[in-house]
mmCIF file of N, CA, C and O in Angstrom:
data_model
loop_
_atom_site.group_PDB
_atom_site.id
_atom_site.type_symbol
_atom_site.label_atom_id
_atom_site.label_comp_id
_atom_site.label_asym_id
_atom_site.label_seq_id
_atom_site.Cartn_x
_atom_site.Cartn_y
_atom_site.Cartn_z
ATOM 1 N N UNK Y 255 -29.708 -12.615 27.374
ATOM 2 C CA UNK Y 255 -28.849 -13.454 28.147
ATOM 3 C C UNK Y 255 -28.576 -12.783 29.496
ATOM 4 O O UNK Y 255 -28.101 -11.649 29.445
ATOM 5 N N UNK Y 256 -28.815 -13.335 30.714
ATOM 6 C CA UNK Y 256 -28.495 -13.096 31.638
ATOM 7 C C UNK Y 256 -27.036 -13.611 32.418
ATOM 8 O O UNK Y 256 -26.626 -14.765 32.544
ATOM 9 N N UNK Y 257 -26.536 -12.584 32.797
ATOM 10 C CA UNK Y 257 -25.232 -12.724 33.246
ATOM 11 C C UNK Y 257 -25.209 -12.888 34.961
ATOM 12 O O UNK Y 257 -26.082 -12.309 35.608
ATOM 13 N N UNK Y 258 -24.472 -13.465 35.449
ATOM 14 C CA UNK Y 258 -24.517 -13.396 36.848
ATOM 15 C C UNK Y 258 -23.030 -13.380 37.462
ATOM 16 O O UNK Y 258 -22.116 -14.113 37.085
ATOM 17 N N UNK Y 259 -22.964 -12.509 38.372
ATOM 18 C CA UNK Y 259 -21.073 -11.827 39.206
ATOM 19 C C UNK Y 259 -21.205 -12.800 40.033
ATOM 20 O O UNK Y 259 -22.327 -13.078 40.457
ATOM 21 N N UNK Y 260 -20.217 -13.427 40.380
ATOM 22 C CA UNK Y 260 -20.001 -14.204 41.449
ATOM 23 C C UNK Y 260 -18.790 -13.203 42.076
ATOM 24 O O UNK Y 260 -18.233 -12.418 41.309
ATOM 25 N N UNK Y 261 -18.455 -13.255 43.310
ATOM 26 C CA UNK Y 261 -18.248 -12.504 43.832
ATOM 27 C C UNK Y 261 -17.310 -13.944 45.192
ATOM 28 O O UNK Y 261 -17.708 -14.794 45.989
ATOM 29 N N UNK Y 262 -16.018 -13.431 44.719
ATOM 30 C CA UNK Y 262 -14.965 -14.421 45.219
ATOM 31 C C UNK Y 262 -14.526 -14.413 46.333
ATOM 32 O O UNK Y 262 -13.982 -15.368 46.888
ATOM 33 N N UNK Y 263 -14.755 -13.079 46.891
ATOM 34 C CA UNK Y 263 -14.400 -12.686 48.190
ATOM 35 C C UNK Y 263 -14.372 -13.368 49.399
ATOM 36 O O UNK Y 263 -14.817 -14.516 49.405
ATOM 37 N N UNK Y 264 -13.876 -12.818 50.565
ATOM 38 C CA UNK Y 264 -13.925 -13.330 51.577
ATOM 39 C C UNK Y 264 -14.453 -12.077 51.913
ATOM 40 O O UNK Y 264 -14.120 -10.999 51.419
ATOM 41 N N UNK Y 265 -15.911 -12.421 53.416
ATOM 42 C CA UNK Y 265 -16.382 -11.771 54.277
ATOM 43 C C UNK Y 265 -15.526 -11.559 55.362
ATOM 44 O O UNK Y 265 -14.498 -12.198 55.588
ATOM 45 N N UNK Y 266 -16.196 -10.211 56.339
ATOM 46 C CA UNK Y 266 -15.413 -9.955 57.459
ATOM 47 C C UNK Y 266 -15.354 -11.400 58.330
ATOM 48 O O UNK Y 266 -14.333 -11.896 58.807
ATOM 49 N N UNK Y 267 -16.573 -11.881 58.399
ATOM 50 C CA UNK Y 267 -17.049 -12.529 59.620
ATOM 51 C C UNK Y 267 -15.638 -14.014 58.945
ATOM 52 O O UNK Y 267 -14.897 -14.505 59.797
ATOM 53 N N UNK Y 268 -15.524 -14.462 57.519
ATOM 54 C CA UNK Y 268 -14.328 -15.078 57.290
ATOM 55 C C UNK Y 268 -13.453 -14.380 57.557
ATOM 56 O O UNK Y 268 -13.051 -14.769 58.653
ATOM 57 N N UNK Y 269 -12.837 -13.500 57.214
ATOM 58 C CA UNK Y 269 -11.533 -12.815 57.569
ATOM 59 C C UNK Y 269 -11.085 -13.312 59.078
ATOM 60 O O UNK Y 269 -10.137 -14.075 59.265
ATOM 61 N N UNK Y 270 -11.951 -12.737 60.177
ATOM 62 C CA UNK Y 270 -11.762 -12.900 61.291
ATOM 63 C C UNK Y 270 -11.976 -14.469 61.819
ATOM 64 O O UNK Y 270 -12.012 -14.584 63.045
ATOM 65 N N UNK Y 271 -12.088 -15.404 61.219
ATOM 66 C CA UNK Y 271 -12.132 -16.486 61.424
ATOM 67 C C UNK Y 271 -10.525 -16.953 60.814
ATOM 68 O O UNK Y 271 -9.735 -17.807 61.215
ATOM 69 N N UNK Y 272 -10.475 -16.182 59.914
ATOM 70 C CA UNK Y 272 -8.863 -17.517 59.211
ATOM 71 C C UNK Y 272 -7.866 -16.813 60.087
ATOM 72 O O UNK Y 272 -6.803 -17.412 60.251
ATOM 73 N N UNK Y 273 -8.061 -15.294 60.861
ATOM 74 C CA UNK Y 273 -7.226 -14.877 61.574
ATOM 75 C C UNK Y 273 -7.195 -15.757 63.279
ATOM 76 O O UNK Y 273 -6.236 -15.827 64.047
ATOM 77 N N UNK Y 274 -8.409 -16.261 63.435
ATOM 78 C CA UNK Y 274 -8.499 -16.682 64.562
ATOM 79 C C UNK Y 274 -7.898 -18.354 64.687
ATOM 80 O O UNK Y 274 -7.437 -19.046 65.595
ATOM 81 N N UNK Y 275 -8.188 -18.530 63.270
ATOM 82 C CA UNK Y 275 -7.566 -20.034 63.225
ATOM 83 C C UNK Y 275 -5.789 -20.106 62.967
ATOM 84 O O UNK Y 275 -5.207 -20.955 63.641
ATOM 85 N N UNK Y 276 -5.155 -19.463 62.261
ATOM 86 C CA UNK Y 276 -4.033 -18.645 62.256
ATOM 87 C C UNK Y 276 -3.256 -18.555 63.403
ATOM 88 O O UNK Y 276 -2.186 -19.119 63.634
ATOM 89 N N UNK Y 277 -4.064 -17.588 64.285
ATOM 90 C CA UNK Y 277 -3.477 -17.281 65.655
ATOM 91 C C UNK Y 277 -3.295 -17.925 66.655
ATOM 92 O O UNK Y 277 -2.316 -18.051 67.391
ATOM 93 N N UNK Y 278 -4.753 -18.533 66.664
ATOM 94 C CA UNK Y 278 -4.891 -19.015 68.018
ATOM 95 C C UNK Y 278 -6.403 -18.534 68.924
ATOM 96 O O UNK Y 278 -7.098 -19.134 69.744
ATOM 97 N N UNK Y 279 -6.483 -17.002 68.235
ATOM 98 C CA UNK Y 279 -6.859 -15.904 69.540
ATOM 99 C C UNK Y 279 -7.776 -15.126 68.628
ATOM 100 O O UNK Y 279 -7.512 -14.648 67.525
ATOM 101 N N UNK Y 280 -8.920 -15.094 69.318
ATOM 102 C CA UNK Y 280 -10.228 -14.114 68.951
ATOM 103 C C UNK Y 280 -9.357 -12.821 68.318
ATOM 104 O O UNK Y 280 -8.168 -12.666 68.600
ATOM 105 N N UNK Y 281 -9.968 -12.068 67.580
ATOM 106 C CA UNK Y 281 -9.456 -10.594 67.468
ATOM 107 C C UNK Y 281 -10.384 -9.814 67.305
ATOM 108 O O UNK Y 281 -10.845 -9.947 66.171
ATOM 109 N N UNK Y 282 -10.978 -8.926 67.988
ATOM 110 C CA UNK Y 282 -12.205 -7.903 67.830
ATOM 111 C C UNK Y 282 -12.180 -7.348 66.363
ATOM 112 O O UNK Y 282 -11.233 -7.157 65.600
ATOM 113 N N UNK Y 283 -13.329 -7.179 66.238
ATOM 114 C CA UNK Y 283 -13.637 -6.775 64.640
ATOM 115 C C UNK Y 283 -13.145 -4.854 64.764
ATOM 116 O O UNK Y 283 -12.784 -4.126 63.840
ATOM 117 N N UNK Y 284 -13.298 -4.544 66.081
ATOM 118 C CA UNK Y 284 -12.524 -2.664 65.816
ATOM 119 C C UNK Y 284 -11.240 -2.931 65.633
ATOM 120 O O UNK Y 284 -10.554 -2.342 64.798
ATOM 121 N N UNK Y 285 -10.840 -3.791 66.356
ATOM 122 C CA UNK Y 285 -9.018 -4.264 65.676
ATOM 123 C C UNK Y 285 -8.739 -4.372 64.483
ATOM 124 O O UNK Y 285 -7.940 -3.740 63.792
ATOM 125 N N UNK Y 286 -9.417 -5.193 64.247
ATOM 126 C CA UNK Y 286 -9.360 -5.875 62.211
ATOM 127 C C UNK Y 286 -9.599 -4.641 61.801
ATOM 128 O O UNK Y 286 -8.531 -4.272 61.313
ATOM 129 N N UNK Y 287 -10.551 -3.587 61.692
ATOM 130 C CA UNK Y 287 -11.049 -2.202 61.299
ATOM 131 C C UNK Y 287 -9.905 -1.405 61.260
ATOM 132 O O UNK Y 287 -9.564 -0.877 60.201
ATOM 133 N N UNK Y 288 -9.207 -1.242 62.402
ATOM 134 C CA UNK Y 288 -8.254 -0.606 62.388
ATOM 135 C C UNK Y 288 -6.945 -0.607 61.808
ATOM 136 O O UNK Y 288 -6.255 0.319 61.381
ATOM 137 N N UNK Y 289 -6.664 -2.363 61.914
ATOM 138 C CA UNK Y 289 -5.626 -2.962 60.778
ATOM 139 C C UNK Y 289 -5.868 -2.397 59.355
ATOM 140 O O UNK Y 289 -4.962 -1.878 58.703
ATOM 141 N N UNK Y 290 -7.239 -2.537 58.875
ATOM 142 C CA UNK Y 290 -7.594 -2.437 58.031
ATOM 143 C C UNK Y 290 -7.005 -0.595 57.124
ATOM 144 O O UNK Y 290 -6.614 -0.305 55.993
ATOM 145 N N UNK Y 291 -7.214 0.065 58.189
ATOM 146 C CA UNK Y 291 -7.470 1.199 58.121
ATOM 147 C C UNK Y 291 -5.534 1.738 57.543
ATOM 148 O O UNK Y 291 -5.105 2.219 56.494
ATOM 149 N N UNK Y 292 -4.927 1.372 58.725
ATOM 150 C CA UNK Y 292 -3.761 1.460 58.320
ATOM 151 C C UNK Y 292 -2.949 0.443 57.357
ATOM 152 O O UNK Y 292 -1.857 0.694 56.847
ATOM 153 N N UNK Y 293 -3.469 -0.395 57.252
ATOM 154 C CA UNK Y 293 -3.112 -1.080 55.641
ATOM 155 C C UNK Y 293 -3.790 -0.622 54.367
ATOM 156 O O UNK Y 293 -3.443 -1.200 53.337
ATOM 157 N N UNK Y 294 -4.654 0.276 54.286
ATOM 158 C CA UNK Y 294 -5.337 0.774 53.336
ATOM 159 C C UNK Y 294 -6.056 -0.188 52.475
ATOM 160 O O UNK Y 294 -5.852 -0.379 51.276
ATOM 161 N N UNK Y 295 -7.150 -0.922 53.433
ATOM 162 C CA UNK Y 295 -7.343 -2.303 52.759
ATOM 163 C C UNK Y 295 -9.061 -1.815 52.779
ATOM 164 O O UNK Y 295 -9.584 -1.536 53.858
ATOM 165 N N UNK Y 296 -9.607 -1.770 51.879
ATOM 166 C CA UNK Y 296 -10.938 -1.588 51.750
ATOM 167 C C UNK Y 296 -11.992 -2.465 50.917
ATOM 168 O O UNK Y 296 -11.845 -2.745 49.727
ATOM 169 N N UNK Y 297 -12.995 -2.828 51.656
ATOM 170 C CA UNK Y 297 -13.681 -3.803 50.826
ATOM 171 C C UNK Y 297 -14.196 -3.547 49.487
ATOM 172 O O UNK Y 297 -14.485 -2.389 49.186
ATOM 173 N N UNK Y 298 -14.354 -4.566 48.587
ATOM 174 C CA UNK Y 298 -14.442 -4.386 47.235
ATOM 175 C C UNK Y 298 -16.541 -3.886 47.494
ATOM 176 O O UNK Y 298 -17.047 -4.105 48.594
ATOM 177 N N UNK Y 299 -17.385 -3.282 46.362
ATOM 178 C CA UNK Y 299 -18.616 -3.024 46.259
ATOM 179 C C UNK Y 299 -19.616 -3.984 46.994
ATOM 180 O O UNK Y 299 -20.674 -3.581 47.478
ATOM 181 N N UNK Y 300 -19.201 -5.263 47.035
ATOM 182 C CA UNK Y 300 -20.086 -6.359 47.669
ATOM 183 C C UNK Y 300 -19.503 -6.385 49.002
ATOM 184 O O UNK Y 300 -20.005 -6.997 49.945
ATOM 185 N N UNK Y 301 -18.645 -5.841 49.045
ATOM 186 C CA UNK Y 301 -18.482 -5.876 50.984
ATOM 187 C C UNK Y 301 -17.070 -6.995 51.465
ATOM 188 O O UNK Y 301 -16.667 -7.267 52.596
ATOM 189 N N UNK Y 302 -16.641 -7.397 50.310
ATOM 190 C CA UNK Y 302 -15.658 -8.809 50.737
ATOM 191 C C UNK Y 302 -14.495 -8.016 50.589
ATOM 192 O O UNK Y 302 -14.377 -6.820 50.323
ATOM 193 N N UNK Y 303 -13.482 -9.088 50.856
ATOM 194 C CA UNK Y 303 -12.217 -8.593 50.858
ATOM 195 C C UNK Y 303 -11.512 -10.109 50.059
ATOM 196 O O UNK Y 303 -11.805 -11.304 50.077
ATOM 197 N N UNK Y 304 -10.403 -9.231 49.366
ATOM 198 C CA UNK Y 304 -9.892 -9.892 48.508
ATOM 199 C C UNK Y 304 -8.855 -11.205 48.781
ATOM 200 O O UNK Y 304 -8.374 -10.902 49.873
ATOM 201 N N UNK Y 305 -8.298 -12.393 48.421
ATOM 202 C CA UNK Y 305 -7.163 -13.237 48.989
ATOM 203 C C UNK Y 305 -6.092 -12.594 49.690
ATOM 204 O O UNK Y 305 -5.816 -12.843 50.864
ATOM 205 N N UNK Y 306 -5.379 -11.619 48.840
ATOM 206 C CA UNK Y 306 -4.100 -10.684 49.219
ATOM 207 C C UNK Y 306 -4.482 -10.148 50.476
ATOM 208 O O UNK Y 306 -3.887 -10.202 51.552
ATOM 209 N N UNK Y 307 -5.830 -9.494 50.103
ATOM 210 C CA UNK Y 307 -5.887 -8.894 51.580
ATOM 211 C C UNK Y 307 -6.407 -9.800 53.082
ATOM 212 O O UNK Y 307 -6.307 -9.485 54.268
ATOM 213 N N UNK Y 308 -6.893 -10.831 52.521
ATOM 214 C CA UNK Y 308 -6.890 -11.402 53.917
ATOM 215 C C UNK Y 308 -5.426 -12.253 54.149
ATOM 216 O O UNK Y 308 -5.036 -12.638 55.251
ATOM 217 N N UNK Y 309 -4.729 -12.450 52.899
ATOM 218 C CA UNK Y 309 -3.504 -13.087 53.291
ATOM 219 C C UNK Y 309 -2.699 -11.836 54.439
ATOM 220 O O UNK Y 309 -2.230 -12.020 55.562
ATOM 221 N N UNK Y 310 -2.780 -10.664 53.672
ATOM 222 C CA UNK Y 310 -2.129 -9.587 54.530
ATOM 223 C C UNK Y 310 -2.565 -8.949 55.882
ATOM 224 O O UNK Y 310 -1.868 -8.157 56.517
ATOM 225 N N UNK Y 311 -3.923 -9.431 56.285
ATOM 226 C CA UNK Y 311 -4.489 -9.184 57.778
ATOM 227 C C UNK Y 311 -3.887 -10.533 58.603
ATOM 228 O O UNK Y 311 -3.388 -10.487 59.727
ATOM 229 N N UNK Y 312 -4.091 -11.998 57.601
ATOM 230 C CA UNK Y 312 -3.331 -12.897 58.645
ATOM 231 C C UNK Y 312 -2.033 -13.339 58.806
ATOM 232 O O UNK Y 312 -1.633 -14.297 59.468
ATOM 233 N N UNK Y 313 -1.200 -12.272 57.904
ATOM 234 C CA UNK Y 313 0.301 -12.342 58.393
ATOM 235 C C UNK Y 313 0.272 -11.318 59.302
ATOM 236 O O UNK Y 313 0.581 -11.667 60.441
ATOM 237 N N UNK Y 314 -0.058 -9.940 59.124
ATOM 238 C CA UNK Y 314 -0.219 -9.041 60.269
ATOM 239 C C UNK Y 314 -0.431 -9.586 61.666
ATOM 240 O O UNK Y 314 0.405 -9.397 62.550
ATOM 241 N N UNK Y 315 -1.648 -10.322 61.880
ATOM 242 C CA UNK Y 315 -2.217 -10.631 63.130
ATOM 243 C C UNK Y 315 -0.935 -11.502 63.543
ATOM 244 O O UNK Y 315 -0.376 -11.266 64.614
ATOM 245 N N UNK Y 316 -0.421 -12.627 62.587
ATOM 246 C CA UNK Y 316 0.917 -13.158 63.210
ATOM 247 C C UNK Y 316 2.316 -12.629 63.742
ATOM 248 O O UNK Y 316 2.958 -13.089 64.686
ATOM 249 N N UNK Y 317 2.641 -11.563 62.928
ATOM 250 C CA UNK Y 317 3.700 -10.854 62.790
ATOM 251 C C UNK Y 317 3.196 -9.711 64.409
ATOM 252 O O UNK Y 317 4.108 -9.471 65.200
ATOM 253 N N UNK Y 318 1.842 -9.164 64.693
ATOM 254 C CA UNK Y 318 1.859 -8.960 65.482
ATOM 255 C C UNK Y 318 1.785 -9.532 67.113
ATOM 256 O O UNK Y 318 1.906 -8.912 68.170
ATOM 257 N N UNK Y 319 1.534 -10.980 66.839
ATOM 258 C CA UNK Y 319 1.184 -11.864 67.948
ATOM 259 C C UNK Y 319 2.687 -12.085 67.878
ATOM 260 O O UNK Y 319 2.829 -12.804 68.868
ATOM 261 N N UNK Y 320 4.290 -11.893 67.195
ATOM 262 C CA UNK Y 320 5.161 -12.016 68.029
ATOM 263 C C UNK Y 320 6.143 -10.753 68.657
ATOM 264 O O UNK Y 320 7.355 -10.766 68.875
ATOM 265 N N UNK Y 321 5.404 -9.948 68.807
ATOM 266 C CA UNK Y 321 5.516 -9.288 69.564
ATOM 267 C C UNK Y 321 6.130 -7.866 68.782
ATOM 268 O O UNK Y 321 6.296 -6.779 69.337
ATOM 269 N N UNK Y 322 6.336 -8.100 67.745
ATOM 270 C CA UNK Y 322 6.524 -6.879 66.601
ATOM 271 C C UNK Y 322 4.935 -5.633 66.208
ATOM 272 O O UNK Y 322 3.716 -5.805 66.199
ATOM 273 N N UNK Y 323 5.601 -4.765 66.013
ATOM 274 C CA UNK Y 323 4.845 -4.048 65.706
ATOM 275 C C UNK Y 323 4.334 -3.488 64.248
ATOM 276 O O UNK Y 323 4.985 -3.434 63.205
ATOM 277 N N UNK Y 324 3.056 -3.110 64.471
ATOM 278 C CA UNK Y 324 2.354 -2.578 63.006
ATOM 279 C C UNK Y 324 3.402 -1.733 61.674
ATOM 280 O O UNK Y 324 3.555 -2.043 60.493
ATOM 281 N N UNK Y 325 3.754 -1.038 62.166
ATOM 282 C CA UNK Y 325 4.392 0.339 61.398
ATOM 283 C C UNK Y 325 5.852 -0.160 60.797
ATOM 284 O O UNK Y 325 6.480 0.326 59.857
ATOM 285 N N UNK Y 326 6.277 -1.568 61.850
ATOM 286 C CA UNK Y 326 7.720 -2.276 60.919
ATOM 287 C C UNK Y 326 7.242 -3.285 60.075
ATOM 288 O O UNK Y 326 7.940 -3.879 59.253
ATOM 289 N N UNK Y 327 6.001 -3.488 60.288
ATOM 290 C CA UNK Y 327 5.118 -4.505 59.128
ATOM 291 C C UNK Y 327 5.133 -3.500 57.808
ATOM 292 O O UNK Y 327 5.858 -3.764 56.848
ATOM 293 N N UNK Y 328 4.349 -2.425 57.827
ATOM 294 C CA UNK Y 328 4.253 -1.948 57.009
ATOM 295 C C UNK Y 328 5.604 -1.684 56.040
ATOM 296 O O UNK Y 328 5.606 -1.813 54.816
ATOM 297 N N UNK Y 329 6.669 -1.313 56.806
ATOM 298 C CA UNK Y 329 7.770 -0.757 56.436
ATOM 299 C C UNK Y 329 7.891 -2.029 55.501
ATOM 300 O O UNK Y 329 7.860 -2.115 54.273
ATOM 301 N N UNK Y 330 8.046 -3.038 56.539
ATOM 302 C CA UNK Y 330 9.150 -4.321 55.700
ATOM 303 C C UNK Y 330 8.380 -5.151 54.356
ATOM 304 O O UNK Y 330 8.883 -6.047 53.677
ATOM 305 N N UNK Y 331 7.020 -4.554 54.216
ATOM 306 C CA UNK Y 331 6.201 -5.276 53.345
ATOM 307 C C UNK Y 331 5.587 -4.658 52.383
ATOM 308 O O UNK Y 331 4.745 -5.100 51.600
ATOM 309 N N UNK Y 332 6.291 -3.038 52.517
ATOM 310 C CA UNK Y 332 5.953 -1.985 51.957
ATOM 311 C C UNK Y 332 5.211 -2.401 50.373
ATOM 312 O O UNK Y 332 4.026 -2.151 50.151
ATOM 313 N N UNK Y 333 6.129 -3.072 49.343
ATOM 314 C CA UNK Y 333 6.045 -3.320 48.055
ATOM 315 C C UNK Y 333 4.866 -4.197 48.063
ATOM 316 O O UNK Y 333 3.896 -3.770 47.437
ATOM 317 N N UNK Y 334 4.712 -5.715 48.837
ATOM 318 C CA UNK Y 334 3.760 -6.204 49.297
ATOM 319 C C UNK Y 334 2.219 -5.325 49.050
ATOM 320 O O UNK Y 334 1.515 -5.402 48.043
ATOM 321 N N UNK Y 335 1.988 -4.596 50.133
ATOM 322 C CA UNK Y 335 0.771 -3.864 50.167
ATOM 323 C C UNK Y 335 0.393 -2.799 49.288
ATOM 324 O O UNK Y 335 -0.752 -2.351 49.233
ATOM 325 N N UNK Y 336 1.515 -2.328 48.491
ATOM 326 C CA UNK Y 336 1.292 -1.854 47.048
ATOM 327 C C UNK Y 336 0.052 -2.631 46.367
ATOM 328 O O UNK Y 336 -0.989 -2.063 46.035
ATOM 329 N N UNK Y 337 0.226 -3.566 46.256
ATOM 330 C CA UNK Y 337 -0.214 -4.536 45.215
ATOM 331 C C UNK Y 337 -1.650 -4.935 45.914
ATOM 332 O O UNK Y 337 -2.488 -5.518 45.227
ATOM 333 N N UNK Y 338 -1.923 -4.614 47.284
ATOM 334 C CA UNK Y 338 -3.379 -5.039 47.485
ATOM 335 C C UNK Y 338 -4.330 -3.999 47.060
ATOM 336 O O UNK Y 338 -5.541 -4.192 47.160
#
């Protein structure tokens, strides 16, 4: 019997699209990288990224488009990003 993974993920090239539709506004993929980096958000073996975590790049990108910053995101959502 052959088994086959489907693989639920969302790609970068989606990620940066639901952020762009979200926003408003292009966001360079070294940005998203870097979000990434300090949210401790890493893609699963196939390269995607999970619901939580693109839910949590496109509240970021919002939370940062009003004029707030990264590091009080983290703070205030602390328990949040536990869980991604």
């Amino acid at each position: 019997m052959n088994v086959q993974v489907l693989n639920d993920g969302f790609t970068a090239a989606e990620v940066k699209l639901c952020i762009k539709s979200e926003t408003g506004r292009s966001v360079a993929s070294r940005t998203i990288r870097r979000w990434r980096q300090k949210l401790d958000i890493h893609p699963c073996e196939f390269g995607t990224y999970t619901g939580k975590q693109l839910d949590a790049l496109v509240s970021l990108a919002g939370w940062l488009r009003s004029g707030r910053n990264i590091n009080h995101f983290i703070d205030v959502h602390f328990d949040l990003l536990k869980e991604i």
